[in-house]
CSV table of C-alpha atoms in Angstrom, one decimal:
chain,number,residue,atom,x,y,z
Z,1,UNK,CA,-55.7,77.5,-68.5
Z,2,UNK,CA,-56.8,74.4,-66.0
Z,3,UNK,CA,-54.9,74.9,-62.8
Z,4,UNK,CA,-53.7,72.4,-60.3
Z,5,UNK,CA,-55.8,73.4,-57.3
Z,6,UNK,CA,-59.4,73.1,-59.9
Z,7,UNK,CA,-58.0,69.6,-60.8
Z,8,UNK,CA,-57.8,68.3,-57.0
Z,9,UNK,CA,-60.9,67.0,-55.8
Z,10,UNK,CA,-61.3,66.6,-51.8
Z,11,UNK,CA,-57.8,67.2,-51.2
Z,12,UNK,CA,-56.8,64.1,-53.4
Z,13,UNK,CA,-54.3,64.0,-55.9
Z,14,UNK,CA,-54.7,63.1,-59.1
Z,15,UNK,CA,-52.2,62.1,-62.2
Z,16,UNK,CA,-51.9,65.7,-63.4
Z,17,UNK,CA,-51.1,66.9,-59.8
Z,18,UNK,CA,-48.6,64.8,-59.7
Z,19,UNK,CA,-46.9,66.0,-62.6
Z,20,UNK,CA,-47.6,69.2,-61.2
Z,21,UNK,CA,-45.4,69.1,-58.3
Z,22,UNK,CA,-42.8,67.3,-60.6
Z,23,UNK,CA,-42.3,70.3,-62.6
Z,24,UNK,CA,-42.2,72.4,-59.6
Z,25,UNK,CA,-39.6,70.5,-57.3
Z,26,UNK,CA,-35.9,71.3,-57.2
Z,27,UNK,CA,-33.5,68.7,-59.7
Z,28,UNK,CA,-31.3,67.3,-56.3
Z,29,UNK,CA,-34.6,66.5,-54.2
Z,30,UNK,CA,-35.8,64.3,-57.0
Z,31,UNK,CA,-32.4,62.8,-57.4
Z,32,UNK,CA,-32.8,62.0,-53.4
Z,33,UNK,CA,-36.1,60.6,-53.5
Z,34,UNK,CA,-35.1,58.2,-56.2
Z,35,UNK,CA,-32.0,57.2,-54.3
Z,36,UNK,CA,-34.0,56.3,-51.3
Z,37,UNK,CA,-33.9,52.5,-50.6
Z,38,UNK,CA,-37.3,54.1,-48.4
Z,39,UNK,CA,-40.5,55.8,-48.7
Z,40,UNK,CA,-41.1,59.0,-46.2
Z,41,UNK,CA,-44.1,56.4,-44.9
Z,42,UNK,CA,-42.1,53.1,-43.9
Z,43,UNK,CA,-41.9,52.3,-40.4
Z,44,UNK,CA,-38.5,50.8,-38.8
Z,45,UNK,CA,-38.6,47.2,-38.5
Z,46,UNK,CA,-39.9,45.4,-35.7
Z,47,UNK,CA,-37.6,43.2,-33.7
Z,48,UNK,CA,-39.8,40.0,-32.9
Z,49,UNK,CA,-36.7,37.7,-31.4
Z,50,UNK,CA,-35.0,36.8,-34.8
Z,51,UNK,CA,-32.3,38.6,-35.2
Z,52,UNK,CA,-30.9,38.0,-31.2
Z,53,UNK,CA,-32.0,34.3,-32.1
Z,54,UNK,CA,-29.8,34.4,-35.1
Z,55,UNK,CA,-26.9,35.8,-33.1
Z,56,UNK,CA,-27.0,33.1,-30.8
Z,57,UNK,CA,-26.9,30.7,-33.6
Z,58,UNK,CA,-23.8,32.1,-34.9
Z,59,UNK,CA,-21.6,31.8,-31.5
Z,60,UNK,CA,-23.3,28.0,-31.9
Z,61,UNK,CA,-21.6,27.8,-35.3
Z,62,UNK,CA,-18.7,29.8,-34.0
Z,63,UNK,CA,-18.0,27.2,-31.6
Z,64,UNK,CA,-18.7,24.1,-33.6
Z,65,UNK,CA,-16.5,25.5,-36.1
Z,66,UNK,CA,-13.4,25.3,-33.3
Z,67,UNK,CA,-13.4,21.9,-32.6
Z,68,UNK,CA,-14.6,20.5,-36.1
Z,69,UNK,CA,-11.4,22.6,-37.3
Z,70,UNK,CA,-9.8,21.2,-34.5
Z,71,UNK,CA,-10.6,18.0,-34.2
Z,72,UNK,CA,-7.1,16.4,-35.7
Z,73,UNK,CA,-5.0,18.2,-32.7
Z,74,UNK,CA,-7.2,17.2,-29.8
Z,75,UNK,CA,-7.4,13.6,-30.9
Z,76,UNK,CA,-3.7,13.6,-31.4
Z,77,UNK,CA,-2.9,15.7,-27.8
Z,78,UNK,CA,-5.3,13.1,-26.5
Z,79,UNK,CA,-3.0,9.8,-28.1
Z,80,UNK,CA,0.3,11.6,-26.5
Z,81,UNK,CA,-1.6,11.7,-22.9
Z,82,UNK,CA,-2.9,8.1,-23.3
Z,83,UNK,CA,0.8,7.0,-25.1
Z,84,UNK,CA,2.6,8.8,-21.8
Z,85,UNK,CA,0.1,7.4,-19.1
Z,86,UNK,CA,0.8,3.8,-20.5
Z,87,UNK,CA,4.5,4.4,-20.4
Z,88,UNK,CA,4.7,5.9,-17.0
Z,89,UNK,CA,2.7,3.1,-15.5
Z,90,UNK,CA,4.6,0.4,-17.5
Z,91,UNK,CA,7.9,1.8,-15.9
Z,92,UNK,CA,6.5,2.8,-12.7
Z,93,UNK,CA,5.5,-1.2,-12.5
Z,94,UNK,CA,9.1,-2.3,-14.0
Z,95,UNK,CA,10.4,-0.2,-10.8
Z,96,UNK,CA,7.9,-2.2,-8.5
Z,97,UNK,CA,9.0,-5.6,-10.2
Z,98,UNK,CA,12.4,-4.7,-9.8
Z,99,UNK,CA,12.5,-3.9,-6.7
Z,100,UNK,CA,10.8,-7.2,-5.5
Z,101,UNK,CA,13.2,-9.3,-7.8
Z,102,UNK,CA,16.1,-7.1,-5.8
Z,103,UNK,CA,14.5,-8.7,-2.3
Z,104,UNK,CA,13.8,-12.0,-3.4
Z,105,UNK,CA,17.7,-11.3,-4.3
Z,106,UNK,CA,19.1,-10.4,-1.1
Z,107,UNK,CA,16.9,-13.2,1.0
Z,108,UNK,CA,19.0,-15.4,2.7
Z,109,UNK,CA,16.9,-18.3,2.2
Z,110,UNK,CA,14.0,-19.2,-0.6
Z,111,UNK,CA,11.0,-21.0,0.2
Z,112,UNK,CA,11.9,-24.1,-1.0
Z,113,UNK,CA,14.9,-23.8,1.1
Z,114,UNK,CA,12.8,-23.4,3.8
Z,115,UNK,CA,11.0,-26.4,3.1
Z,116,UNK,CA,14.0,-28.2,2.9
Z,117,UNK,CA,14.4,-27.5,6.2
Z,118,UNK,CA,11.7,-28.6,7.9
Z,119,UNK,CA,11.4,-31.3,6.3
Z,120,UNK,CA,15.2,-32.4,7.5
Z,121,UNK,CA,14.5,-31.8,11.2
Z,122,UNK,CA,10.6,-33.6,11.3
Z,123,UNK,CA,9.3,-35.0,13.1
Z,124,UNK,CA,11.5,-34.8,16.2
Z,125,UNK,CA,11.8,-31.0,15.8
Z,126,UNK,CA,8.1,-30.5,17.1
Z,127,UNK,CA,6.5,-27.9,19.5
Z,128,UNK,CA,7.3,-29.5,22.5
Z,129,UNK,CA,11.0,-29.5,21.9
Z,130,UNK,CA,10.8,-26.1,20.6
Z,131,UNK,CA,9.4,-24.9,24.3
Z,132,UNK,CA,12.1,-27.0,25.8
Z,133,UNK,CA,15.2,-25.0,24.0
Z,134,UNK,CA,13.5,-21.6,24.3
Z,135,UNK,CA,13.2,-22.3,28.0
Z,136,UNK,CA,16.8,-23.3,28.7
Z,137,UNK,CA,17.8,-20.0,26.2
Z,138,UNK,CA,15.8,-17.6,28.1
Z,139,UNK,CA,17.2,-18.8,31.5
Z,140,UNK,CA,21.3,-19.0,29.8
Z,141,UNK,CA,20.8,-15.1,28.5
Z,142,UNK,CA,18.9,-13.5,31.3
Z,143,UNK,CA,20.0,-10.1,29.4
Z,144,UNK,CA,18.2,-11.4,26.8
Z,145,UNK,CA,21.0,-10.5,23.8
Z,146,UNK,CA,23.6,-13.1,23.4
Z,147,UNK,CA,26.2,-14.3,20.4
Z,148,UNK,CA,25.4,-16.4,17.4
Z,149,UNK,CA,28.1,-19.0,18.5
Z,150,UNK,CA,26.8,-18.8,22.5
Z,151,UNK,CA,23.4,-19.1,21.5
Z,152,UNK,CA,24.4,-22.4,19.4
Z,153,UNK,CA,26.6,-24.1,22.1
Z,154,UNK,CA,23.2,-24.2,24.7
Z,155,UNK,CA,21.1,-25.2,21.9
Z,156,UNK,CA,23.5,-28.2,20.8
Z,157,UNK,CA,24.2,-28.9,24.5
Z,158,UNK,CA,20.8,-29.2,25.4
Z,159,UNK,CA,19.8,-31.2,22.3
Z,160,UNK,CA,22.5,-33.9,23.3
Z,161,UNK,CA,22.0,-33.9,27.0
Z,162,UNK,CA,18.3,-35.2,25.8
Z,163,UNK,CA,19.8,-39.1,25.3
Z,164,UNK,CA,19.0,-39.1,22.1
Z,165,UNK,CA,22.0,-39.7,20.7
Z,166,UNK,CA,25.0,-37.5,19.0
Z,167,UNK,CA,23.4,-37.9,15.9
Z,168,UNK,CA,20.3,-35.7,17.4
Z,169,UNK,CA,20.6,-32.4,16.4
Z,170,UNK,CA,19.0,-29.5,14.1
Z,171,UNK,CA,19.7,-31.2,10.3
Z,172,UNK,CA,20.9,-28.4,7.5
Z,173,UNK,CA,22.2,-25.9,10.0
Z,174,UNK,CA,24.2,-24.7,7.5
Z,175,UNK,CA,20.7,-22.5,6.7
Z,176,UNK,CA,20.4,-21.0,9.7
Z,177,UNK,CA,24.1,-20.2,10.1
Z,178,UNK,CA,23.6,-18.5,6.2
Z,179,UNK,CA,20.5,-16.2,7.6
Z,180,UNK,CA,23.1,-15.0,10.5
Z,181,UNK,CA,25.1,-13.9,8.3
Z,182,UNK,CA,23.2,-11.9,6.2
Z,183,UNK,CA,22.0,-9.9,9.8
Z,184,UNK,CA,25.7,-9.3,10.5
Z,185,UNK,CA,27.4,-8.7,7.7
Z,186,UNK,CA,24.7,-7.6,5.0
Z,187,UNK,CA,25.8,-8.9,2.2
Z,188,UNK,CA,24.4,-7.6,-1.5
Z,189,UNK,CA,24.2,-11.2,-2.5
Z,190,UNK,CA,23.6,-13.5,0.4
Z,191,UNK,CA,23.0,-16.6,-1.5
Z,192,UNK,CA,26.7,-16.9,-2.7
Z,193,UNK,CA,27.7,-17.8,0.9
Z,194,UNK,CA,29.6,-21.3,0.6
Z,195,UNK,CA,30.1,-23.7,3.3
Z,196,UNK,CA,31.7,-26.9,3.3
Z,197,UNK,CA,30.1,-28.3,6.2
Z,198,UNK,CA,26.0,-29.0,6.9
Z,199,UNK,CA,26.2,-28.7,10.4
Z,200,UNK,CA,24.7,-26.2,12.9
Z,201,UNK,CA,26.9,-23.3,13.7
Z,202,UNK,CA,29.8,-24.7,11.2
Z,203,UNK,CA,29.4,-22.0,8.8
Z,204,UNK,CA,32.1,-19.6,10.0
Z,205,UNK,CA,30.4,-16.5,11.8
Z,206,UNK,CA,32.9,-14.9,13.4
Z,207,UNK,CA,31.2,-11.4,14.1
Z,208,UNK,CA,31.4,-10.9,18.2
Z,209,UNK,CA,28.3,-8.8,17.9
Z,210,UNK,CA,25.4,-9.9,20.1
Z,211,UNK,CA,22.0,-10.1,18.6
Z,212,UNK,CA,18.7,-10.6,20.8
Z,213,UNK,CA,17.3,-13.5,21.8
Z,214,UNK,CA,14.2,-13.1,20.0
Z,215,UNK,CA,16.0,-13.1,17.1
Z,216,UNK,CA,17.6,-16.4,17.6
Z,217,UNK,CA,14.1,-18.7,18.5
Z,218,UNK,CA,12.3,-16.8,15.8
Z,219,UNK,CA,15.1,-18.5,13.8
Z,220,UNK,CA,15.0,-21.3,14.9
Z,221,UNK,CA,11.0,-21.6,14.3
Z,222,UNK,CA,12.4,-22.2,10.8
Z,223,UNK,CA,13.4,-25.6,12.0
Z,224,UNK,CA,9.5,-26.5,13.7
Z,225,UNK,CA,7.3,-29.0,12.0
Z,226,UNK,CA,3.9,-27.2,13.4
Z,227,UNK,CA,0.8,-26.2,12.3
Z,228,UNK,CA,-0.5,-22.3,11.4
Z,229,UNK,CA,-2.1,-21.6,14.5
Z,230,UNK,CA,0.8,-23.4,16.4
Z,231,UNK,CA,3.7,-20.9,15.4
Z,232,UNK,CA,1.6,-18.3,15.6
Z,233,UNK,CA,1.8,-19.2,19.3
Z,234,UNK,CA,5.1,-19.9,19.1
Z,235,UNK,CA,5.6,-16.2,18.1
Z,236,UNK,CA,3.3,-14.6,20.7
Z,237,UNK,CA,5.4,-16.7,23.5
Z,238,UNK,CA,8.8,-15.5,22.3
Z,239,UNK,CA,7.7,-11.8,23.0
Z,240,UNK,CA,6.0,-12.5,26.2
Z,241,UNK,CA,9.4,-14.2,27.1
Z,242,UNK,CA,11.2,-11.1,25.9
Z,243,UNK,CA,8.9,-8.6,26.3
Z,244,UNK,CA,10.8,-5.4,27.2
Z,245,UNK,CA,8.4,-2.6,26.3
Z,246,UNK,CA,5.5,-3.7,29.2
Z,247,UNK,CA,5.3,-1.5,31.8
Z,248,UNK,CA,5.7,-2.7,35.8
Z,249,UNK,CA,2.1,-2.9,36.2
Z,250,UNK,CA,1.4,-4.8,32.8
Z,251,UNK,CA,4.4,-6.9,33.1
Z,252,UNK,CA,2.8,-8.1,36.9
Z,253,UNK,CA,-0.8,-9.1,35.6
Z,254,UNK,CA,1.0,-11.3,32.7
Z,255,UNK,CA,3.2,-12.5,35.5
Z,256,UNK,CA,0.1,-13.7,37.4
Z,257,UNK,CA,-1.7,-15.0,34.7
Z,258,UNK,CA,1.0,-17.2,33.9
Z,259,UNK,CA,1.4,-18.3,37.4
Z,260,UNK,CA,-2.4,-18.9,37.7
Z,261,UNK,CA,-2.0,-21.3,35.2
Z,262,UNK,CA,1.5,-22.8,35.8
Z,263,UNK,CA,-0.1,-25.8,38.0
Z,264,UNK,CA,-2.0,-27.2,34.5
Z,265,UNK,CA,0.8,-26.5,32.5
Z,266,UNK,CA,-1.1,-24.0,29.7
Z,267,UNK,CA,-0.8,-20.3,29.9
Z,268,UNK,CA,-4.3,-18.6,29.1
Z,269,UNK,CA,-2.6,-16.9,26.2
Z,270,UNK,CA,-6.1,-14.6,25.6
Z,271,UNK,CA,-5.6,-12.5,28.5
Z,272,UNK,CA,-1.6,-11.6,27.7
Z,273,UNK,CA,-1.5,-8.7,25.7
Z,274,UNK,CA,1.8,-7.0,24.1
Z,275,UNK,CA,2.4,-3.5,23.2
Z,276,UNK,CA,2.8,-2.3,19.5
Z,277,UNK,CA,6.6,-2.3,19.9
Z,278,UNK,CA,6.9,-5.4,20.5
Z,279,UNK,CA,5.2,-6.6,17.3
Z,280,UNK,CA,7.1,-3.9,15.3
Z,281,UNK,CA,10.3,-5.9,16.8
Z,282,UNK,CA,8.7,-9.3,16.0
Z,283,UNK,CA,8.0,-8.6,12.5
Z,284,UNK,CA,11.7,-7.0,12.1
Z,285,UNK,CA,12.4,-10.7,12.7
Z,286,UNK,CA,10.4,-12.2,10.2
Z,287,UNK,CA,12.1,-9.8,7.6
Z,288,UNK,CA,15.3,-11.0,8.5
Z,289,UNK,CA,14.4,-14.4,9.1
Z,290,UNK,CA,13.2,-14.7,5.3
Z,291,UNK,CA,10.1,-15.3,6.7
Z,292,UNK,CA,7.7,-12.6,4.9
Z,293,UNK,CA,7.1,-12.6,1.0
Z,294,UNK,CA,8.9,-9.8,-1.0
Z,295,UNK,CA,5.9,-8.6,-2.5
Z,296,UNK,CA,3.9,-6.8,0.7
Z,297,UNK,CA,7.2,-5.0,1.9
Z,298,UNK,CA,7.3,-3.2,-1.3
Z,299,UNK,CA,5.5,0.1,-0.5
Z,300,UNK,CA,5.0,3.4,-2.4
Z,301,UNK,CA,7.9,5.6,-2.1
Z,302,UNK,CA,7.2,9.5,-1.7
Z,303,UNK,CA,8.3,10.6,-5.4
Z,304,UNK,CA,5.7,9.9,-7.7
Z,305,UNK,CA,6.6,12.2,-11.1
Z,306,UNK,CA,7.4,11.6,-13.4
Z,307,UNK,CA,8.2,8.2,-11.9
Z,308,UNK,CA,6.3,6.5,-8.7
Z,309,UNK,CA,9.2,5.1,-6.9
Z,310,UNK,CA,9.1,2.4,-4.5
Z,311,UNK,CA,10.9,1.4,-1.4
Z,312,UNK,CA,11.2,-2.0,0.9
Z,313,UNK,CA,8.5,-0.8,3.9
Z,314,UNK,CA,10.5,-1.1,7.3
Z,315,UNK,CA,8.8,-3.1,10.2
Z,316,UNK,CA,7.3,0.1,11.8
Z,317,UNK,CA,5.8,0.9,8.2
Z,318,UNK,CA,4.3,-2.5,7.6
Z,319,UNK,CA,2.6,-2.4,10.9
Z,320,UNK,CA,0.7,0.7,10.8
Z,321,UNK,CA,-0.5,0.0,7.0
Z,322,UNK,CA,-1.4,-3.6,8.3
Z,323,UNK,CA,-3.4,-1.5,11.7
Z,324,UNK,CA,-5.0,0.5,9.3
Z,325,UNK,CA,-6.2,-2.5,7.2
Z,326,UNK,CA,-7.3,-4.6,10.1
Z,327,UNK,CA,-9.0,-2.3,12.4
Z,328,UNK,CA,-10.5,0.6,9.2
Z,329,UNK,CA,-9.1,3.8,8.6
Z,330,UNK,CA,-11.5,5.5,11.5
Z,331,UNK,CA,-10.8,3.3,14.1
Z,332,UNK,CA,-9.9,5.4,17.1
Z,333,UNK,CA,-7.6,2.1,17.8
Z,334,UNK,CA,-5.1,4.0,15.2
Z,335,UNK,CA,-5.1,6.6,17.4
Z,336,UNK,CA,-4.0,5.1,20.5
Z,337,UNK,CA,-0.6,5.1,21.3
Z,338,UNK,CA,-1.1,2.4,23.9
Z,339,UNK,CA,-2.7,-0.3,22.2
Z,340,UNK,CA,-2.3,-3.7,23.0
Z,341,UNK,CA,-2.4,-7.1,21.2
Z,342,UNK,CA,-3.9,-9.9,22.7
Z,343,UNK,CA,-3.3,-13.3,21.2
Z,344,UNK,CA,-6.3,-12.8,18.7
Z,345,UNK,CA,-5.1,-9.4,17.1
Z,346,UNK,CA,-1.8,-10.6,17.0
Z,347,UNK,CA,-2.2,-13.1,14.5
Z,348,UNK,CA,-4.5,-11.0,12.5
Z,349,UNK,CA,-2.7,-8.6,12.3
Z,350,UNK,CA,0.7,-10.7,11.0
Z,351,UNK,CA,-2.0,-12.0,8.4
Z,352,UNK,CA,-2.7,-8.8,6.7
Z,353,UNK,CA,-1.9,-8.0,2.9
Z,354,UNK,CA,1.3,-5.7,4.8
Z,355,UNK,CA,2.7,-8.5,7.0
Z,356,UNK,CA,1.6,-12.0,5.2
Z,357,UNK,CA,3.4,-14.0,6.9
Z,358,UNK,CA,4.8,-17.3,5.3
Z,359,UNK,CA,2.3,-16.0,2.3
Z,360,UNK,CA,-1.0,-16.4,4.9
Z,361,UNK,CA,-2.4,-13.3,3.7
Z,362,UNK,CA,-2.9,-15.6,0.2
Z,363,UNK,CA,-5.5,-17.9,2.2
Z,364,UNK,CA,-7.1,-15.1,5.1
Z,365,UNK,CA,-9.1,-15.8,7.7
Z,366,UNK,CA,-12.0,-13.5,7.8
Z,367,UNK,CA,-11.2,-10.1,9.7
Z,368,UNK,CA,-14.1,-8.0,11.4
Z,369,UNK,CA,-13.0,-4.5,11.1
Z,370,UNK,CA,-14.8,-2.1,13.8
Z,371,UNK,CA,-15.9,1.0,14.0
Z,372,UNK,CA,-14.6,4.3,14.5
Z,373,UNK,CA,-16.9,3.8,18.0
């Protein structure tokens, strides 16, 4: 009988050993060793980058998957936002509009009334007879506040005391009598104030309350045939007339300036300066002397949601928006609380997108803004 060891050659294994050790192994460890999805031999797999590769891949696909499957309720979440922001901003802009409807409302006069007049009263109602009554006014009220009616009776007075005539005096009074009393007895609709009389002072104020005098001849610049530049200096002299807010030392140097020049007649208007009150009080006038378009007082009210909500900007507002316009945002002027206005600022300042007076801010001069030096 050939045995298994004679058979093997040099330790190699040949068919009949293998059949050999067949016979010879146990029934479950050849069950195993067919089961094996390995060989005792095979080496783990190497890990050359694809499989973390593949991973990545997959989050890739993970997240693509989330918005593709997604994609209808973003673009819809994104409609609603769009959809609300137009809405919001379409009422928000209805509030603005109606809001400056509601002034143009509550003006005593409209533009075309104002044109009316001026027209009336040209071309005898000039500069120079302007200067005249505001001089005989300042020197009636030396307290410089006075009644509607007592501030009428020196105005008519001196008008006819000027030989001129009884037939020489201010033409469609009515109007200014109509703008009095809106200041007195703010009325919702001013407008529906009836009078059966055209004449100055004839419209029926009755209220004892005294008003200043600033008041009154920045009314009654309604009534000047003049140019821009003119009123503007009309303006400036009505506060230097009725400047209050100076201090002793301030009010002394306009004093002499004005008596420097008092022998040629002309006041060198670039050297008087006014304090930021008395512009705040000056443009208080132009409000109520329906002398400012609606649209610059309406300002930005603090609520803003769901709404933005808007308010008419008081005098003080309107000036410090219109300083930060014409000086910049990091002007150290914003910062002082004793600025003062020569002639120059002054009429910029009324000419900024805040102020705009009689619409001037439409048709600007150029404005120099400085530095924060």
């Amino acid at each position: 009988m050939i045995s298994a060891h004679s058979i093997n050659y040099h330790g190699k294994h040949t068919f009949v050993s293998a059949i050999w050790n067949n016979a010879h192994t146990p029934k479950h460890r050849i069950l195993l060793n067919n089961f094996s999805t390995t060989t005792a031999g095979d080496a783990p797999p190497k890990n050359d980058g694809h499989t973390k590769k593949e991973g990545g891949n997959k989050k890739e696909k993970d997240t693509s998957d989330l918005f593709f499957d997604n994609v209808g309720k973003i673009f819809m979440a994104s409609l609603v936002l769009v959809i609300s922001w137009l809405i919001r901003s379409s009422k928000s802009g209805g509030n603005q509009t109606q809001l400056r409807e509601d002034i143009e409302n509550r003006t005593a006069l409209d533009p075309l009334e104002i044109d009316d007049l001026r027209e009336a009263n040209e071309p005898h109602f000039n500069v120079e007879l302007f200067q005249t009554l505001q001089k005989v006014v300042l020197e009636s009220f030396p307290r410089r506040v006075c009644k509607y009616e007592d501030f009428v009776s020196v105005v008519m007075k001196e008008m006819k005391g000027m030989g001129r005539g009884d037939e020489f005096t201010i033409q469609f009074g009515h109007l200014l009598d109509r703008v009095v009393i809106a200041v007195l007895e703010g009325k919702s609709d001013r407008r529906n104030t009836s009078s059966s009389s055209s004449s100055f002072g004839n419209e029926g104020v009755a209220n004892d309350a005294e008003l200043p005098v600033s008041f009154f001849l920045s009314l009654l610049t309604l009534c000047v045939t003049a140019s821009v530049s003119e009123k503007y200096d009309l303006l400036f002299s009505i506060l230097r007339a009725n400047n209050t807010t100076n201090t002793n030392e301030e009010h002394n140097r306009n004093d002499e300036r004005e008596q420097h020049h008092e022998g040629t007649g002309d006041v060198d208007s670039s050297k008087i300066t006014l304090s930021e009150q008395d512009i705040i009080k000056m443009v208080g006038h132009l409000q109520d002397t329906c002398q400012l378009p609606p649209g610059p007082q309406v300002l930005e009210a603090e609520t803003k949601y769901p709404l933005q909500e808007y308010k008419r900007g008081s005098a003080a507002e309107l000036v410090k928006l219109g300083k930060v316009e014409l000086f910049g945002e990091k002007s150290k002027k914003l910062e002082d609380g004793d600025l003062r206005y020569g002639r120059e600022d002054f009429e910029n300042l009324l000419r900024t997108s805040y102020i705009c007076v009689w619409g001037e801010c439409y048709n600007p001069k150029p404005v120099i803004r400085e530095d924060a030096t």
